[in-house]
XYZ file of C-alpha atoms in Angstrom:
365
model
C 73.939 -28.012 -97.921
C 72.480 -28.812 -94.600
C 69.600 -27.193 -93.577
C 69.317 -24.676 -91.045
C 67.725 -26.422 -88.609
C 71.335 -28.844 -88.847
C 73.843 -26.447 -88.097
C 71.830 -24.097 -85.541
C 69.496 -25.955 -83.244
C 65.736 -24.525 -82.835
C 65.852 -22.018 -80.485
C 62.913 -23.658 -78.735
C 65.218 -26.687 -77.811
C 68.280 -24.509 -76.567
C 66.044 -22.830 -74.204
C 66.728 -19.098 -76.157
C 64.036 -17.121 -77.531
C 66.049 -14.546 -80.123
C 64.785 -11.835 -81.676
C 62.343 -11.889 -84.665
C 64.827 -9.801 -86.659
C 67.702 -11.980 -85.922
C 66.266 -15.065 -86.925
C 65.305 -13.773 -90.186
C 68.699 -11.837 -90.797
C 69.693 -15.942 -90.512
C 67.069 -17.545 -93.069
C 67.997 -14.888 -95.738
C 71.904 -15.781 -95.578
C 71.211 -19.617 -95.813
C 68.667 -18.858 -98.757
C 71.315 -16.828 -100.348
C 73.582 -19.292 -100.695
C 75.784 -17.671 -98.311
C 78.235 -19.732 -96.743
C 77.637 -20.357 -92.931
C 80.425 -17.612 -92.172
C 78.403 -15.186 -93.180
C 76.133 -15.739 -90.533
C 78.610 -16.050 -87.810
C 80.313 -12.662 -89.459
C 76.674 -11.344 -88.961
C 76.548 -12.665 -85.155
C 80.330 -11.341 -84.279
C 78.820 -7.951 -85.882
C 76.517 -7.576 -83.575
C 78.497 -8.696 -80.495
C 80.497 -6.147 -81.281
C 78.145 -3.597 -81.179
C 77.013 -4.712 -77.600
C 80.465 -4.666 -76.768
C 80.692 -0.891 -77.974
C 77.264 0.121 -76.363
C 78.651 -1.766 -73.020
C 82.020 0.459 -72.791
C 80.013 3.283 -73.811
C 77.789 2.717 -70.462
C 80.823 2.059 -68.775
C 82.445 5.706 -69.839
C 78.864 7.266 -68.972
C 78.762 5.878 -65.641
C 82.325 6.903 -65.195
C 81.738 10.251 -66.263
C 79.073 10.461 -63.575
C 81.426 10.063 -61.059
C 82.576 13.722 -62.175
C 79.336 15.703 -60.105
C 79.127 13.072 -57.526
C 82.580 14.399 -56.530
C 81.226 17.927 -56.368
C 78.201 17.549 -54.426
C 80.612 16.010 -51.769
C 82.951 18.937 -52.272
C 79.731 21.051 -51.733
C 78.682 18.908 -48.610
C 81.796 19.348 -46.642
C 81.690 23.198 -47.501
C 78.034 22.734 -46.150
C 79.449 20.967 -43.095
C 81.838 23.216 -42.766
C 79.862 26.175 -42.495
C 77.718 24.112 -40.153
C 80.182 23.020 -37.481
C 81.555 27.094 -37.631
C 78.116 28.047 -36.669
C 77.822 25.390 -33.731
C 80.992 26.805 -32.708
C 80.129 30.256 -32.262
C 76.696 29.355 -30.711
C 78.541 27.849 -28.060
C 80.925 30.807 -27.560
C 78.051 32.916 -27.619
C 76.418 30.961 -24.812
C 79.517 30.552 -23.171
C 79.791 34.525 -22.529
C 76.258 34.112 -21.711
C 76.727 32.140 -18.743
C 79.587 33.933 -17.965
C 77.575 37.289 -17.727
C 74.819 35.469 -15.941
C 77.346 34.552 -13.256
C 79.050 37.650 -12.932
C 75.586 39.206 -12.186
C 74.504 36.792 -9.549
C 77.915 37.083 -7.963
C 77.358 41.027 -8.056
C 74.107 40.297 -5.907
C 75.919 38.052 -3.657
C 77.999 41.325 -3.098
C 75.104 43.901 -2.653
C 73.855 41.075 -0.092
C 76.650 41.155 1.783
C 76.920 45.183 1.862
C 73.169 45.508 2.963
C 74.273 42.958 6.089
C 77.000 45.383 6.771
C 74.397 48.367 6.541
C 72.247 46.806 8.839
C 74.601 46.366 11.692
C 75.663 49.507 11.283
C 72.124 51.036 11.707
C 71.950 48.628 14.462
C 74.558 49.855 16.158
C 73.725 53.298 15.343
C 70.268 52.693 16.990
C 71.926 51.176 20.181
C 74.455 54.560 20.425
C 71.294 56.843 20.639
C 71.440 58.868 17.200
C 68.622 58.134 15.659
C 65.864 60.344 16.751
C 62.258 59.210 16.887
C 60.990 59.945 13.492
C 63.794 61.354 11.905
C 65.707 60.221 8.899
C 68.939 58.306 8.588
C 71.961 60.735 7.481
C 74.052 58.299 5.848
C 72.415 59.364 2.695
C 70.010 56.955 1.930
C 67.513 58.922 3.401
C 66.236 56.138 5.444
C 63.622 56.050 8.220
C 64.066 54.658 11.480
C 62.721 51.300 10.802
C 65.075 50.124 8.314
C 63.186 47.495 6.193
C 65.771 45.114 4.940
C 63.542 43.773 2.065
C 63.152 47.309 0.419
C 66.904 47.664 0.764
C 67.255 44.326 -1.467
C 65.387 45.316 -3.945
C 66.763 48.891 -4.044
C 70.230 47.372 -5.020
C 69.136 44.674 -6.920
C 66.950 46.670 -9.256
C 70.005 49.254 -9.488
C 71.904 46.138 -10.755
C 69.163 45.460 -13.086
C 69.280 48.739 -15.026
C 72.347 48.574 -15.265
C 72.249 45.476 -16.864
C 68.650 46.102 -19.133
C 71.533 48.755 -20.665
C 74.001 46.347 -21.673
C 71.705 43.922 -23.049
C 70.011 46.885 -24.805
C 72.617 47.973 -26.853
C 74.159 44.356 -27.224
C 70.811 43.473 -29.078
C 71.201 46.414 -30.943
C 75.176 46.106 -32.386
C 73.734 42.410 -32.889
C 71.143 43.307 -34.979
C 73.316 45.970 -37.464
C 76.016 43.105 -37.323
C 73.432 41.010 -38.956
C 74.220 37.573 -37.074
C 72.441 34.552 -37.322
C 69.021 33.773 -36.156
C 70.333 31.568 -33.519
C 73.265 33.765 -31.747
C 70.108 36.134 -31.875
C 67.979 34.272 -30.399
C 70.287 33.757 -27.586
C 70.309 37.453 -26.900
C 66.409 37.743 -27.000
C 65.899 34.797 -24.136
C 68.791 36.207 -21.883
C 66.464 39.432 -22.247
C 63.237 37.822 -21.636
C 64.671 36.143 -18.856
C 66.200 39.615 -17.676
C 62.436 40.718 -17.312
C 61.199 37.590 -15.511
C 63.933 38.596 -13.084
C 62.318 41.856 -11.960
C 58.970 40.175 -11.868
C 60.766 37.867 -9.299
C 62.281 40.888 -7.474
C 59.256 42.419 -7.090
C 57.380 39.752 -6.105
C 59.546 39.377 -2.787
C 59.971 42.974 -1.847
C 55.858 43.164 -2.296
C 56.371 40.827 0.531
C 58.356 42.946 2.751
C 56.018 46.124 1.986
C 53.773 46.210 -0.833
C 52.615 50.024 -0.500
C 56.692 50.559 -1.374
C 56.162 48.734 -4.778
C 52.465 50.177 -5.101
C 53.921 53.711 -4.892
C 56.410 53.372 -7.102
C 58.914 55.188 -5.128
C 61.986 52.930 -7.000
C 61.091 54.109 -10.079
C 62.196 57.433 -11.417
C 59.462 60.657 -11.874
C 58.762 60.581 -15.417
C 58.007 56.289 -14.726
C 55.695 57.242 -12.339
C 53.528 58.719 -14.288
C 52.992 55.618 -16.422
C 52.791 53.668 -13.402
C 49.672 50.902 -12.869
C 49.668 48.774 -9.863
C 53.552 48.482 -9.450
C 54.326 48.257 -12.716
C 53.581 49.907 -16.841
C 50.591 48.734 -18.551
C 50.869 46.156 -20.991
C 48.340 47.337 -23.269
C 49.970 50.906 -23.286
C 53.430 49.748 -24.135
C 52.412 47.544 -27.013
C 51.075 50.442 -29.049
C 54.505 51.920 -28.555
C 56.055 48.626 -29.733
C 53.942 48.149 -32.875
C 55.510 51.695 -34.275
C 58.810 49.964 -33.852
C 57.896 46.519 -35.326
C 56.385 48.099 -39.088
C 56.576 45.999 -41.319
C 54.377 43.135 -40.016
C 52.169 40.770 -41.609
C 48.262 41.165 -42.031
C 48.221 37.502 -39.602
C 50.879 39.201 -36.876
C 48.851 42.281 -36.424
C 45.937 40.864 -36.158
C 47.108 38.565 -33.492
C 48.957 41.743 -31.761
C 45.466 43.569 -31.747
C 43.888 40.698 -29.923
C 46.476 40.548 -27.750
C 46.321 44.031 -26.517
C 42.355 43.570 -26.273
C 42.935 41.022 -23.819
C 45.482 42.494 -22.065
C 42.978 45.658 -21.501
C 40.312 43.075 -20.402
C 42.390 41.877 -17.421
C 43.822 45.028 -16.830
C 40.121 46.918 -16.591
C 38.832 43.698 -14.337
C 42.124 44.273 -11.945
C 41.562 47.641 -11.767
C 37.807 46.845 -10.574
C 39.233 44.398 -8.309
C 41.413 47.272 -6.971
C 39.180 50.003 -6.495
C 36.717 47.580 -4.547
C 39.425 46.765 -2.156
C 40.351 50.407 -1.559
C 36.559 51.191 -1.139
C 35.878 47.993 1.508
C 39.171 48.940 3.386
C 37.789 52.772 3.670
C 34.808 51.443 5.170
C 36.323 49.448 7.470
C 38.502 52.271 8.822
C 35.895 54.541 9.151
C 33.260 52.334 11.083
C 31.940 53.806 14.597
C 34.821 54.549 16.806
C 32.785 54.361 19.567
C 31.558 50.912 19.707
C 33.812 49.378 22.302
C 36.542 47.084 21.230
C 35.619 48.047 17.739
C 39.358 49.683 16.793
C 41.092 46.489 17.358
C 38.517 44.561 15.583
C 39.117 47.570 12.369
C 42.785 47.042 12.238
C 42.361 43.548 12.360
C 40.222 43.657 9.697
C 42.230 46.492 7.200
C 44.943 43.914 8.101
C 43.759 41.352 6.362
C 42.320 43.533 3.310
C 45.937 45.177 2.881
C 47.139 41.645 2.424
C 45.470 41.230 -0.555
C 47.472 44.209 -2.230
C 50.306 41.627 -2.562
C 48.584 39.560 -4.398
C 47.077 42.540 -6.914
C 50.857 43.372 -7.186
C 51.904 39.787 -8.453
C 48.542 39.330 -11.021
C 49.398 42.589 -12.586
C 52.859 41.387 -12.880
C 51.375 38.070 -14.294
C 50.098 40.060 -17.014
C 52.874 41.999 -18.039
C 54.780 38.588 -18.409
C 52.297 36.793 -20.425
C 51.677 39.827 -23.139
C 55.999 39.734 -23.206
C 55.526 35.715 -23.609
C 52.689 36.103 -26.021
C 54.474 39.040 -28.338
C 57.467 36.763 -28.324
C 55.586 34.289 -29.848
C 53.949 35.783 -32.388
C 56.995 37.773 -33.427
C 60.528 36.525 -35.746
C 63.777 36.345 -33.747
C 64.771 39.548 -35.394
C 61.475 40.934 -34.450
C 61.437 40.660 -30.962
C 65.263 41.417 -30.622
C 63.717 45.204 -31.980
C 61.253 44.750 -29.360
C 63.366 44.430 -27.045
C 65.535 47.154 -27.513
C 62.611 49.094 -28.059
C 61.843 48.733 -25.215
C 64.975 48.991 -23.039
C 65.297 52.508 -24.875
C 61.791 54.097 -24.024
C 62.733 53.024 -20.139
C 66.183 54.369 -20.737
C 64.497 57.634 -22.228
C 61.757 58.154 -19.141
C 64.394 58.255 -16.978
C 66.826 60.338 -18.841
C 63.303 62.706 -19.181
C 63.317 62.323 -15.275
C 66.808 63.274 -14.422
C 66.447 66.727 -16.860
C 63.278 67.391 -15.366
C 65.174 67.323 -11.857
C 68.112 69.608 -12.992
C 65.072 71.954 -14.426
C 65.858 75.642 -12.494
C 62.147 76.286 -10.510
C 61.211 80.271 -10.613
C 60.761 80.718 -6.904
C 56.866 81.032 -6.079
């Protein structure tokens, strides 16, 4: 019988290296007296049990191919849901834009009817009606001197309660419909922006005559008696709006605390600013009437103090915006949608309390 080494070359000189166990499984068959098909049967054996193990591998990666198809099932249900939500962000913007234009276009038209009420005045004036000093009796209540700015901004800020109402209870069917963070965050900028407006409103007719926004006279009773500089106090209405935000977290209030600190700061070192200007300007009016040429020289000079208001009007209308920046910062989309409505309702309420207040009977005196 030919030796081992005969029939199956050294592994060494083949290049192969097989396994220890092999190897041996081959010395004990040739010892044995085994014929050399017993080692081949012993070889096929085990080729066949690599050929098993391979199909095997085969059927388990085919099997896997089982929840690969359902996470792509799940990702175009995913995508799905995605591309719905695009679509009714963009219809939600699109009515959006479409409000936004229908309000500019109703200012356009309130332009357009204050031009016609000015050349009627005008030609009311030429005709000889008007009486020095009287009022206007087409209802306005009027004076003489028509001021074309205050008009503006009468019918503009009409326009813009009317439309702080509709955003105020949109925001509030949005937030009982539950919708998504991002059709309500839509909402909450087209209301931030709504307040930005006024801010811009005012701004101009503090231009055309600032004691008109000072006094408050376009604002109902019961908002007059808030009233600070033109305007509420920030600082004032965010105690009201923390009652309406509960729950918030331990880091929100805090930063909602410091932000009302601050906003007193600035509004204490306006107010300062204020009452020095109002004390200066009293002086000034009431310097020696005697000294010649002195009265000219005293308007000239409350002039020039008086412009100054304007610019007290627009910082305290800086502030208010900030703290409304600020609080929409620190709050959650659904947060400052409340907010929001929160605060469109306590307006909507002082002048409800005003309008009650003027159908009140008076006991005659």
């Amino acid at each position: 019988m030919n030796s081992p080494s005969t029939q199956f070359p050294s592994s060494r000189r083949m290049g192969i290296y097989e396994p220890a166990h092999l190897i041996s499984m081959w010395g004990e068959s040739f010892k044995g007296g085994a014929s050399p098909n017993t080692g081949v049967s012993t070889i096929v054996g085990v080729e066949t049990k690599l050929d098993d193990k391979s199909e095997e591998s085969q059927d388990t990666s085919h099997g896997s191919l089982g929840p690969s198809k359902n996470y792509d099932r799940e990702a175009r249900k995913l995508s799905d849901k995605v591309i719905r939500r695009l679509a009714q962000n963009r219809e939600a913007a699109r009515k959006s834009r479409l409000r936004k234009k229908a309000y500019v276009q109703q200012l356009e038209s309130s332009r357009l009817k204050l031009t016609q009420l000015e050349q009627e005045l005008e030609r009311t004036r030429q005709q000889g009606v008007y009486i020095s000093g009287a009022y206007d009796t087409n209802h306005l209540g009027l004076p003489e001197t028509v001021n074309s700015g205050v008009v503006t901004f009468e019918m503009e800020y009409g326009h813009w309660v009317a439309e702080q109402m509709r955003q105020t209870h949109e925001l509030r069917t949005a937030l009982q419909a539950h919708v998504t963070d991002i059709e309500l965050r839509i909402l909450v900028d087209g209301g931030m922006n709504h307040y930005y407006d006024l801010f811009r409103m005012k701004a101009a007719a503090a231009k055309a005559d600032v004691f008109y926004i000072m006094s408050g006279m376009w604002k109902t009773s019961a908002e007059r008696f808030f009233l600070w500089i033109g305007g509420f106090r920030p600082s004032e209405l965010l105690k009201v709006l923390i009652q309406q935000l509960d729950p918030l977290t331990e880091q929100q209030l805090m930063e909602v605390c410091n932000l009302q600190q601050s906003s007193q700061q600035a509004e204490d070192a306006l107010s300062q600013g204020m009452d020095k200007l109002q004390m200066t300007l009293a002086e000034t009016i009431a310097a020696d009437p005697l000294v010649v040429g002195s009265y000219t020289l005293q308007m000239t000079t409350a002039m020039e103090k008086l412009e100054a208001i304007v610019s007290f009007v627009n910082q305290a209308d800086h502030i208010r915006q900030q703290t409304l920046q600020q609080m929409a910062r620190i709050l959650t989309t659904r947060q400052a949608a409340r907010g929001l409505v929160a605060l469109g309702e306590f307006f909507h309420s002082l002048r409800a309390l005003s309008s009650l207040w003027a159908a009140c009977p008076r006991e005659p005196a």
